[in-house]
PDB file of C-alpha atoms in Angstrom:
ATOM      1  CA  UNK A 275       0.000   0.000   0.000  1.00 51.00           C
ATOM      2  CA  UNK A 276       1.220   3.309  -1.228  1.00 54.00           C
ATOM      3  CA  UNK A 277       1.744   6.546   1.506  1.00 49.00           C
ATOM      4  CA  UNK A 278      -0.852   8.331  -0.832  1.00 52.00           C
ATOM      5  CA  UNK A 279      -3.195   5.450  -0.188  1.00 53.00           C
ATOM      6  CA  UNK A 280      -2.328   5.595   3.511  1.00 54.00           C
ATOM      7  CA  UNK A 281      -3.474   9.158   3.686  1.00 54.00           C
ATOM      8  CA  UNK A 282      -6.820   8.822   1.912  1.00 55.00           C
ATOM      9  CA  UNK A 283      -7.893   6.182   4.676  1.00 55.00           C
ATOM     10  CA  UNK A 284      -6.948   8.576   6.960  1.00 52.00           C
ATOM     11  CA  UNK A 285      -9.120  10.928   6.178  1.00 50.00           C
ATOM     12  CA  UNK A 286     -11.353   9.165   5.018  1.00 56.00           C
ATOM     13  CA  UNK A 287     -11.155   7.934   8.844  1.00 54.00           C
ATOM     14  CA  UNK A 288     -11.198  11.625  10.069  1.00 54.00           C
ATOM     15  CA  UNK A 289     -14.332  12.420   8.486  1.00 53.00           C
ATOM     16  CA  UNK A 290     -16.050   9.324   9.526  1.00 53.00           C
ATOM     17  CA  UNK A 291     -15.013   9.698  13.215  1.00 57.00           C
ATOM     18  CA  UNK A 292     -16.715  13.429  12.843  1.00 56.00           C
ATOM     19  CA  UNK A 293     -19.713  12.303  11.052  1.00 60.00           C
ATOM     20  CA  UNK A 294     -20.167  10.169  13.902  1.00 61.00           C
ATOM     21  CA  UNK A 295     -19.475  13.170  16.369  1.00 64.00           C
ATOM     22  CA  UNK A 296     -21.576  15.264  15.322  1.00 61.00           C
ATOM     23  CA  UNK A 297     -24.376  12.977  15.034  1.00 65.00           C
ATOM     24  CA  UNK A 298     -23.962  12.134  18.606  1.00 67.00           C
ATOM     25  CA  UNK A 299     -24.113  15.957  19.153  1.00 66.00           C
ATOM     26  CA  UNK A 300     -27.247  16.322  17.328  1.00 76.00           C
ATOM     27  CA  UNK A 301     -28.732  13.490  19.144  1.00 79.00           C
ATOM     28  CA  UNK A 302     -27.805  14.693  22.746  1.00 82.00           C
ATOM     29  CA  UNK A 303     -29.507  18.182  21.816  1.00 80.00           C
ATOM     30  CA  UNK A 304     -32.722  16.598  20.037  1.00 83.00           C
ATOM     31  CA  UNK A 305     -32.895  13.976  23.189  1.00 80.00           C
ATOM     32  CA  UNK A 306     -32.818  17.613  25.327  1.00 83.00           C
ATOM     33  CA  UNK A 307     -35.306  19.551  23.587  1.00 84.00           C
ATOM     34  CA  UNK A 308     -37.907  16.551  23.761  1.00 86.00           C
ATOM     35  CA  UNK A 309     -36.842  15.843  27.466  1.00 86.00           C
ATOM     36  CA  UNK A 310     -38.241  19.651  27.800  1.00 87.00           C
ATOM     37  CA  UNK A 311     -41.186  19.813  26.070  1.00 90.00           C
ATOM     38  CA  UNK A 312     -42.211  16.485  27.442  1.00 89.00           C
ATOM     39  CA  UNK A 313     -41.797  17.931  31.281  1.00 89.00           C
ATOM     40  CA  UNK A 314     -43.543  21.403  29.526  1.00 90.00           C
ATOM     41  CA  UNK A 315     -46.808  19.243  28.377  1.00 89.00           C
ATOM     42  CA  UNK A 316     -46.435  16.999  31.699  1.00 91.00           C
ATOM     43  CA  UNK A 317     -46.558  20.505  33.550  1.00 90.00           C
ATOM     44  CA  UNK A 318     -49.244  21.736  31.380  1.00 91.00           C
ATOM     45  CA  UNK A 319     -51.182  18.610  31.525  1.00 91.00           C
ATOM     46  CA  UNK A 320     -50.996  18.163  35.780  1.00 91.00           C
ATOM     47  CA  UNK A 321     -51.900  22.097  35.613  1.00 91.00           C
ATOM     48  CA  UNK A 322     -55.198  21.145  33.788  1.00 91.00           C
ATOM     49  CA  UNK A 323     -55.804  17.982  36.038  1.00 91.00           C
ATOM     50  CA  UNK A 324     -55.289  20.150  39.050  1.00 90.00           C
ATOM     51  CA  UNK A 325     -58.169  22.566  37.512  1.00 90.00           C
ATOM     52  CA  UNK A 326     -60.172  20.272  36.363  1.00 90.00           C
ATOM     53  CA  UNK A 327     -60.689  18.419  40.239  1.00 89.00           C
ATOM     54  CA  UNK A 328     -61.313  21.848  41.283  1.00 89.00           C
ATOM     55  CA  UNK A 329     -63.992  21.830  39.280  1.00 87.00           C
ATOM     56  CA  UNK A 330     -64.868  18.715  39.666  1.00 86.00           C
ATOM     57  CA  UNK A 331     -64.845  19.630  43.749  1.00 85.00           C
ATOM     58  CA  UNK A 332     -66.962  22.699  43.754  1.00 86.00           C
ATOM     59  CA  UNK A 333     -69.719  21.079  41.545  1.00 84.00           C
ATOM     60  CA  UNK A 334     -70.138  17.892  43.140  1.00 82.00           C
ATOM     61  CA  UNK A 335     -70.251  20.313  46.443  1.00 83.00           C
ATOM     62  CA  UNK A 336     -73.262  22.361  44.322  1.00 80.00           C
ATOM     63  CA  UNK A 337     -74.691  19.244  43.626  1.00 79.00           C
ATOM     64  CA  UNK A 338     -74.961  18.076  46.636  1.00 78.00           C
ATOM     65  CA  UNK A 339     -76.754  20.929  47.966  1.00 76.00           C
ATOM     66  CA  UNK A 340     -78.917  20.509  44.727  1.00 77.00           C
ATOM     67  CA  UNK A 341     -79.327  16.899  45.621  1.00 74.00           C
ATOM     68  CA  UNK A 342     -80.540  17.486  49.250  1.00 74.00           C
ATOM     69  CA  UNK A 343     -82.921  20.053  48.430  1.00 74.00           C
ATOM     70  CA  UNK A 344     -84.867  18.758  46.025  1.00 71.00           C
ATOM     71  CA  UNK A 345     -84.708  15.363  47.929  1.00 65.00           C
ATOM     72  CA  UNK A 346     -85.884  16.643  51.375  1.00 59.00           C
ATOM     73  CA  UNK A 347     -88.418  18.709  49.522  1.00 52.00           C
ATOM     74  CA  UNK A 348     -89.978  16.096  47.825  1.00 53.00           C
ATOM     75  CA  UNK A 349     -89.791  13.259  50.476  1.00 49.00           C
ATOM     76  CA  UNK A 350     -92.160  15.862  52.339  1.00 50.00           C
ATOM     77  CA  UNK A 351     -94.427  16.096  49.294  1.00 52.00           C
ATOM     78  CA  UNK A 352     -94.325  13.176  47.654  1.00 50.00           C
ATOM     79  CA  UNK A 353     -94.009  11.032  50.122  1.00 50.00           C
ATOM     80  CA  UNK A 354     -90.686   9.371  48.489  1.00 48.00           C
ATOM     81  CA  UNK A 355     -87.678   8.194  49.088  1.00 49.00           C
ATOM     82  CA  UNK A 356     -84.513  10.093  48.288  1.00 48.00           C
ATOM     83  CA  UNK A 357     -82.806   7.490  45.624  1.00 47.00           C
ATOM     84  CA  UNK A 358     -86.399   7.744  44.097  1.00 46.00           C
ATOM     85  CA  UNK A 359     -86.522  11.586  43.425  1.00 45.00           C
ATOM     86  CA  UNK A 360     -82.911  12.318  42.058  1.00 46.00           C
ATOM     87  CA  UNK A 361     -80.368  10.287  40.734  1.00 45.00           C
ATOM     88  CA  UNK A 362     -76.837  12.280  40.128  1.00 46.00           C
ATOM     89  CA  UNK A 363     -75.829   9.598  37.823  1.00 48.00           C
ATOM     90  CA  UNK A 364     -78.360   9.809  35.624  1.00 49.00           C
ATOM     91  CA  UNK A 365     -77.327  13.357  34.770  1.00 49.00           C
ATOM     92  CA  UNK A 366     -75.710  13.996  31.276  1.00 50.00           C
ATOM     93  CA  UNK A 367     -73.361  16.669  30.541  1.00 50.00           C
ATOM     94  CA  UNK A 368     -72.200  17.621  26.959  1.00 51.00           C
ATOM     95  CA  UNK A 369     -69.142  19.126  25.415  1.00 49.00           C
ATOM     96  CA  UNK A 370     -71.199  22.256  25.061  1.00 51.00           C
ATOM     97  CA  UNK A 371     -72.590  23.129  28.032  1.00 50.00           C
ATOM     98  CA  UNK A 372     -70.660  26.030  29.549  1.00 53.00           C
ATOM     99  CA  UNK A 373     -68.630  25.059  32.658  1.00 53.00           C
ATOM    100  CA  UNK A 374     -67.459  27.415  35.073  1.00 55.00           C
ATOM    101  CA  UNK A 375     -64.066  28.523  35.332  1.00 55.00           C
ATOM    102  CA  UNK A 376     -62.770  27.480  38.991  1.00 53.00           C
ATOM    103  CA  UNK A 377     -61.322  30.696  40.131  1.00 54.00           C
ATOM    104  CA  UNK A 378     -64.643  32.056  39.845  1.00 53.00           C
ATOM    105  CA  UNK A 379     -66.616  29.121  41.221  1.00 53.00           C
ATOM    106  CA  UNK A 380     -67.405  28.995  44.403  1.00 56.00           C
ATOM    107  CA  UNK A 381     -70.224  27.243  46.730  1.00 54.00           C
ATOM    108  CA  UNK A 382     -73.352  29.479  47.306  1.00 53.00           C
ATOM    109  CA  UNK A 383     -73.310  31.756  49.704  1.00 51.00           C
ATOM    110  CA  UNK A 384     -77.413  31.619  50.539  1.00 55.00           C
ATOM    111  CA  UNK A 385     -78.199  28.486  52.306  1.00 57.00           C
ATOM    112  CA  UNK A 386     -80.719  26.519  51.053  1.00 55.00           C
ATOM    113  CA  UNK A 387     -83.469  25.700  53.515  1.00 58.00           C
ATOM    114  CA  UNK A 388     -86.006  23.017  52.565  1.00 59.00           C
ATOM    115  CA  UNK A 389     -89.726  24.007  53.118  1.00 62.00           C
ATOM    116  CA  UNK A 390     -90.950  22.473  56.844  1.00 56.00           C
ATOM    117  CA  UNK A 391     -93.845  20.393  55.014  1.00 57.00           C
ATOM    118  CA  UNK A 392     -95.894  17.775  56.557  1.00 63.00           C
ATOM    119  CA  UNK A 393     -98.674  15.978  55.662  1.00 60.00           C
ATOM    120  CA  UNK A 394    -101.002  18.111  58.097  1.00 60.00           C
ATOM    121  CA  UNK A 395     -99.494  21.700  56.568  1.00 62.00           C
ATOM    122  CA  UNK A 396     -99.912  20.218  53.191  1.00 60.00           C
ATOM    123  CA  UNK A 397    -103.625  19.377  53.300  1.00 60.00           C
ATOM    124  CA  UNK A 398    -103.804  23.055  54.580  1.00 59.00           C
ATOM    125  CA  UNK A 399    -102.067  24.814  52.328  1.00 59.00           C
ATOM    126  CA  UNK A 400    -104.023  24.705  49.524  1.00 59.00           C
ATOM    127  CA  UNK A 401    -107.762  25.473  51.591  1.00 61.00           C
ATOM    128  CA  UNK A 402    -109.043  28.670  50.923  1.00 60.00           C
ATOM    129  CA  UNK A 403    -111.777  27.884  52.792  1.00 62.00           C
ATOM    130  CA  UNK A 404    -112.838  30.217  55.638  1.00 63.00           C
ATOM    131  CA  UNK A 405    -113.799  30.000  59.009  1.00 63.00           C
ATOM    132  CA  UNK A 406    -116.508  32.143  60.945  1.00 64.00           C
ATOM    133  CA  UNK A 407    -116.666  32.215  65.102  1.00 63.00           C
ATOM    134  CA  UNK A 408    -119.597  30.418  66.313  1.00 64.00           C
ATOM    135  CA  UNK A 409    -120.644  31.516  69.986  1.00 64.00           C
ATOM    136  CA  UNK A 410    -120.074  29.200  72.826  1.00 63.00           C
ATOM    137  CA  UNK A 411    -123.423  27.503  73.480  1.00 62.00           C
ATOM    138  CA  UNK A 412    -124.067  27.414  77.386  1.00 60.00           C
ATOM    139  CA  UNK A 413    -125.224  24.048  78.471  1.00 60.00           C
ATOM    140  CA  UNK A 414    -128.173  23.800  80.824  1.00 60.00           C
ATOM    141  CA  UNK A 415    -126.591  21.984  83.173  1.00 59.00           C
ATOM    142  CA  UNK A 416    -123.830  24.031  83.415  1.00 56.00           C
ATOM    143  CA  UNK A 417    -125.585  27.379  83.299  1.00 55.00           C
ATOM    144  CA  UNK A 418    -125.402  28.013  87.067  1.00 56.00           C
ATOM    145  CA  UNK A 419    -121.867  27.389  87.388  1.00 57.00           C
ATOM    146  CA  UNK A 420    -120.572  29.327  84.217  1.00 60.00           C
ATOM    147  CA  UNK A 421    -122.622  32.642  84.891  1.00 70.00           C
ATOM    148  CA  UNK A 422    -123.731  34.092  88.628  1.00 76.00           C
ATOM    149  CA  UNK A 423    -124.990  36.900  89.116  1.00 80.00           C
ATOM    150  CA  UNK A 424    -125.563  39.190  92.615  1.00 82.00           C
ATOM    151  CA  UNK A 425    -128.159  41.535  93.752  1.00 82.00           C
ATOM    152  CA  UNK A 426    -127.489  44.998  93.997  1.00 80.00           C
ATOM    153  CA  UNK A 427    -131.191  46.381  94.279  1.00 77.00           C
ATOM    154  CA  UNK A 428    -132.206  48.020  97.199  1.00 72.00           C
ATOM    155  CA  UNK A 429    -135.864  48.612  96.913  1.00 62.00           C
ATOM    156  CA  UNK A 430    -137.838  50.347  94.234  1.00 63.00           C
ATOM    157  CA  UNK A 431    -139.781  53.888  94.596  1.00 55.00           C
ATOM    158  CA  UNK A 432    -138.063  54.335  98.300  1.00 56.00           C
ATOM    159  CA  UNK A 433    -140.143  51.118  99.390  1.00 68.00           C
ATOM    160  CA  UNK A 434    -138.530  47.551 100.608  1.00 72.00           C
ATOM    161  CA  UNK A 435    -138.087  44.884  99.169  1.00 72.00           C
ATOM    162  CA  UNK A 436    -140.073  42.457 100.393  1.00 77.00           C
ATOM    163  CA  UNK A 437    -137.107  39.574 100.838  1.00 81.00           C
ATOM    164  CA  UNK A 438    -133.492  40.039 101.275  1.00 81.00           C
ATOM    165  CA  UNK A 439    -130.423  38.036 101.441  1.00 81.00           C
ATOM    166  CA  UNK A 440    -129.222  36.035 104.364  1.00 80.00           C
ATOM    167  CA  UNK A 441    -126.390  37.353 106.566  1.00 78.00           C
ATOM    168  CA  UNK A 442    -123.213  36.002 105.297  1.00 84.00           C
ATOM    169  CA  UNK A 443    -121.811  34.154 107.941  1.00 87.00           C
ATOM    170  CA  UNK A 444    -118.397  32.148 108.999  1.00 88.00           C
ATOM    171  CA  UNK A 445    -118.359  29.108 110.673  1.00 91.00           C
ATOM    172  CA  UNK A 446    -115.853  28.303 113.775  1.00 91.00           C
ATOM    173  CA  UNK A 447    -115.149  25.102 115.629  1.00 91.00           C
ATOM    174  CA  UNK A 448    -114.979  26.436 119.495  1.00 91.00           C
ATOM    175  CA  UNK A 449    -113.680  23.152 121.224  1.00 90.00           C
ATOM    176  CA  UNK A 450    -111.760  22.700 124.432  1.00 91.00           C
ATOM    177  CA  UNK A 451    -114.702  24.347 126.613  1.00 92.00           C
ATOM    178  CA  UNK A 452    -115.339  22.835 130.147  1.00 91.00           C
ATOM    179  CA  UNK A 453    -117.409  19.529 130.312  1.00 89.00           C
ATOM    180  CA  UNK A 454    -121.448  20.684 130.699  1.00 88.00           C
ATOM    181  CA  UNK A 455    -120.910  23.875 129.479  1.00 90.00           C
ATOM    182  CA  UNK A 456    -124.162  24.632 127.866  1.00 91.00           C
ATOM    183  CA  UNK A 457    -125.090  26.960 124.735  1.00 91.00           C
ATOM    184  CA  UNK A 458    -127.030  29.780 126.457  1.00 93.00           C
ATOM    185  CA  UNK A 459    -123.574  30.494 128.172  1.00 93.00           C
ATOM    186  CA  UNK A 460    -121.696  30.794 125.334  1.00 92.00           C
ATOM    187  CA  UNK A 461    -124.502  32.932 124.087  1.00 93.00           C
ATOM    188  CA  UNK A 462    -124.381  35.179 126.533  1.00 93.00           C
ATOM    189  CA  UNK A 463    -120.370  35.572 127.040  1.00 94.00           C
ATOM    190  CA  UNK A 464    -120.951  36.660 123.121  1.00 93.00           C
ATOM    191  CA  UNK A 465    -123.721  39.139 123.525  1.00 92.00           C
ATOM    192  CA  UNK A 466    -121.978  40.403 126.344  1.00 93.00           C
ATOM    193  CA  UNK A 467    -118.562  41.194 124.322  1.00 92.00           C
ATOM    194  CA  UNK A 468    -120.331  42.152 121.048  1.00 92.00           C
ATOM    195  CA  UNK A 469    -123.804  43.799 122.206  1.00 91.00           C
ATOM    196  CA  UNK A 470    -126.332  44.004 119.125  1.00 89.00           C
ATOM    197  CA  UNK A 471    -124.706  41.070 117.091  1.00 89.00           C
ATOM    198  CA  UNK A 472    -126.798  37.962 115.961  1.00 88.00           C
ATOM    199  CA  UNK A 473    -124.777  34.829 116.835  1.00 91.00           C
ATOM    200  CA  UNK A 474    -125.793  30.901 115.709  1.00 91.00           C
ATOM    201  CA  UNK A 475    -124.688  28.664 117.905  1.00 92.00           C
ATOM    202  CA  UNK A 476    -124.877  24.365 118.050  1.00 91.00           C
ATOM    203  CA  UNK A 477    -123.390  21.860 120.604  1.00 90.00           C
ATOM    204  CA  UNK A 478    -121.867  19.542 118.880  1.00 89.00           C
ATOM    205  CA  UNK A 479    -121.950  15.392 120.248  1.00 84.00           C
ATOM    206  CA  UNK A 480    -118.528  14.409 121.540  1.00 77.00           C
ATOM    207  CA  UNK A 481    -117.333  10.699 122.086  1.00 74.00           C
ATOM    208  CA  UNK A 482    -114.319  11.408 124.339  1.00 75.00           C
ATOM    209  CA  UNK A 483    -116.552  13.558 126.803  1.00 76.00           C
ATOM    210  CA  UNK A 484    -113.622  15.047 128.252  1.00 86.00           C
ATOM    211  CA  UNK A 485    -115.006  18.940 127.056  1.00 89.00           C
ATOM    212  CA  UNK A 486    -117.786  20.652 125.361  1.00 90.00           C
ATOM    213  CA  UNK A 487    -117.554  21.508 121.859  1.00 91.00           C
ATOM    214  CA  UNK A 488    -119.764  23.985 120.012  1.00 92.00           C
ATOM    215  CA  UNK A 489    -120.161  25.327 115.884  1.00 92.00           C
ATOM    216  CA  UNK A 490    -120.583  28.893 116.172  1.00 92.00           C
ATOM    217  CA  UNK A 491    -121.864  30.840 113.457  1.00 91.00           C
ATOM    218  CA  UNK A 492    -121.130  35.032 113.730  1.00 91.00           C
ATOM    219  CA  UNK A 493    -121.547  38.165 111.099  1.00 89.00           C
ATOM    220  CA  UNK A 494    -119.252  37.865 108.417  1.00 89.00           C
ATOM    221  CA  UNK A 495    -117.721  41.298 110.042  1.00 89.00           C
ATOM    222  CA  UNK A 496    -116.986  39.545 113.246  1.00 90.00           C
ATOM    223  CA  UNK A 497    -114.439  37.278 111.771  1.00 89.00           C
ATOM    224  CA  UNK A 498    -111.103  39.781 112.765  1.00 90.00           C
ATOM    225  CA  UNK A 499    -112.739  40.300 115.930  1.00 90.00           C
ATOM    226  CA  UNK A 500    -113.488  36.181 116.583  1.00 90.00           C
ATOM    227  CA  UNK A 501    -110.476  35.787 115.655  1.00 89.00           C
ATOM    228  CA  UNK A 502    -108.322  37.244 118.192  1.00 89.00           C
ATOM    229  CA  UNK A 503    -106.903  35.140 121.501  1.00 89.00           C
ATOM    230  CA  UNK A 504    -107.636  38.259 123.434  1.00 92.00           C
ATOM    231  CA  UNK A 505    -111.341  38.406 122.770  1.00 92.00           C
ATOM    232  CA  UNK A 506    -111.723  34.360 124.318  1.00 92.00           C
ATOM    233  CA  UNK A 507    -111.219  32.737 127.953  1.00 92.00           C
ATOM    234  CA  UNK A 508    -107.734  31.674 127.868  1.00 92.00           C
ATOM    235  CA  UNK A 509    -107.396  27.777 126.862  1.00 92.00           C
ATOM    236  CA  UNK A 510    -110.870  27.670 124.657  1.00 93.00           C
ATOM    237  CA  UNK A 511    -109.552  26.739 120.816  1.00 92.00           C
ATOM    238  CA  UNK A 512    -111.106  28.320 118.138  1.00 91.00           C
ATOM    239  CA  UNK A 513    -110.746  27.282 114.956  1.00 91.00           C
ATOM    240  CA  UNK A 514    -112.012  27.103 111.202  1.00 90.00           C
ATOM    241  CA  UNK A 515    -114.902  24.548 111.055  1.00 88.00           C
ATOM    242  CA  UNK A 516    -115.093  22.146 107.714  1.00 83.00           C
ATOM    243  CA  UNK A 517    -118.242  20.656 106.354  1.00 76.00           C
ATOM    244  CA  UNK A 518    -117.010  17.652 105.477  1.00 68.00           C
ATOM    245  CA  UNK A 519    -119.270  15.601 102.629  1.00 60.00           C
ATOM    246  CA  UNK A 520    -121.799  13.551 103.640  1.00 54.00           C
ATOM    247  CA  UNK A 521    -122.547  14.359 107.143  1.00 52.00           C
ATOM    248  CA  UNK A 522    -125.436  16.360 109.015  1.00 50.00           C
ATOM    249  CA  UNK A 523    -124.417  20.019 109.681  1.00 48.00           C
ATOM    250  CA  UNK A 524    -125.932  19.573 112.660  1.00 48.00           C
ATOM    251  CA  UNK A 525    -123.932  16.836 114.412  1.00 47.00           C
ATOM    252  CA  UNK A 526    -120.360  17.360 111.890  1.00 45.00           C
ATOM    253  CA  UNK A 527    -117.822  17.279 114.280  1.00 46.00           C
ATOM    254  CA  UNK A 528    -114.564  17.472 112.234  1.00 44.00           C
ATOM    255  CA  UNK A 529    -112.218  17.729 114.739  1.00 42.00           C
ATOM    256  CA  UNK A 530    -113.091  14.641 116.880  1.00 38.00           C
TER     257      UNK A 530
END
């Protein structure tokens, strides 16, 4: 092999050695600029995912408030269950409805409050039908004790009236009075210390027959006066005497 040969494979060598160079150059920069736009598109791409499950968040939150509105409102109504009124996955969405952008979605700021419906409010709402007040109609039986009415005449044309009303009385239990005490004593110890006063007075029976006791019946106006421990012999008990159902007035002894 001649030297002229010699140097023709040589460079024939060189320029192979920087074909391949530069192809290994061109392949590091074109492996580079893909590595970059794939991480741009990747970065693009989560971007969009990110947005979209925003959106996806605040509507489903809508919905839900949708959901439970017209689901509580028409249970009351209707009478229904809630998988029966609305079912979310029934809805359809196209490509051209308008969506709304998630910086400017947001949940609703007016809370939705079902209406309070029952069947008793329902059959009621729609009646238009009025009502008119219809007087209380007195019973006979219970005329007397619904309605009383009291006197207040005092005679006509300066004449009297030819009845009047008995004297309102109170009745007292005078016990602890010496054995054999008798009425017309008690009578008289009464006229004697109110002169002018009408007095009813009753011995009443006693089993233990250890003292004498009597149902006195004074004035109404005597009561403050009755009483008093001043205006009685000192150990004599007065008290309040109680009819007590079923007895005689006459021989009611409550206190024995």
């Amino acid at each position: 092999m001649t030297k002229q040969t010699r140097s023709q494979d040589k460079l024939s060598g060189n320029k192979i050695s920087d074909s391949s160079s530069l192809n290994d150059v061109n392949l590091t920069q074109i492996g580079a600029l893909m590595s970059s736009i794939v991480q741009e598109r990747t970065k693009f791409l989560e971007e969009q995912v990110k947005l979209l499950q925003e959106q996806v968040a605040v509507l489903t939150e809508s919905n839900k408030d949708l959901i439970r509105l017209l689901t509580r409102d028409n249970v009351y109504s209707n009478e229904t269950h809630p998988e029966d009124v609305l079912n979310a996955s029934g809805v359809s969405v196209s490509m051209n409805d308008t969506v709304i952008d998630a910086k400017d979605a947001s949940k609703p700021y007016k809370k939705f409050t079902p209406k309070n419906k029952n069947k008793l409010t329902k059959s009621n709402e729609g009646n238009k039908t009025t009502t008119q007040h219809v007087p209380e109609i007195t019973k006979k039986h219970n005329f007397a004790k619904s309605k009383s009415v009291i006197g207040k005449c005092n005679g006509e044309l300066s004449s009297e009236p030819e009845f009047k009303a008995a004297a309102q009385r109170i009745w007292l239990h005078v016990s602890r009075v010496e054995s054999g005490t008798r009425k017309e004593k008690i009578m008289a110890y009464l006229q004697r210390k109110c002169p002018g006063k009408d007095f009813v007075i009753e011995e009443l029976s006693s089993d233990t027959g250890r003292s004498s006791t009597f149902k006195l019946g004074p004035d109404y106006e005597l009561k403050d006066i009755l009483y008093s421990g001043e205006f009685w012999p000192q150990g004599v008990m007065i008290r309040r005497f109680n009819f007590f159902r079923g007895h005689s007035k006459s021989t009611n002894n409550p206190f024995e």
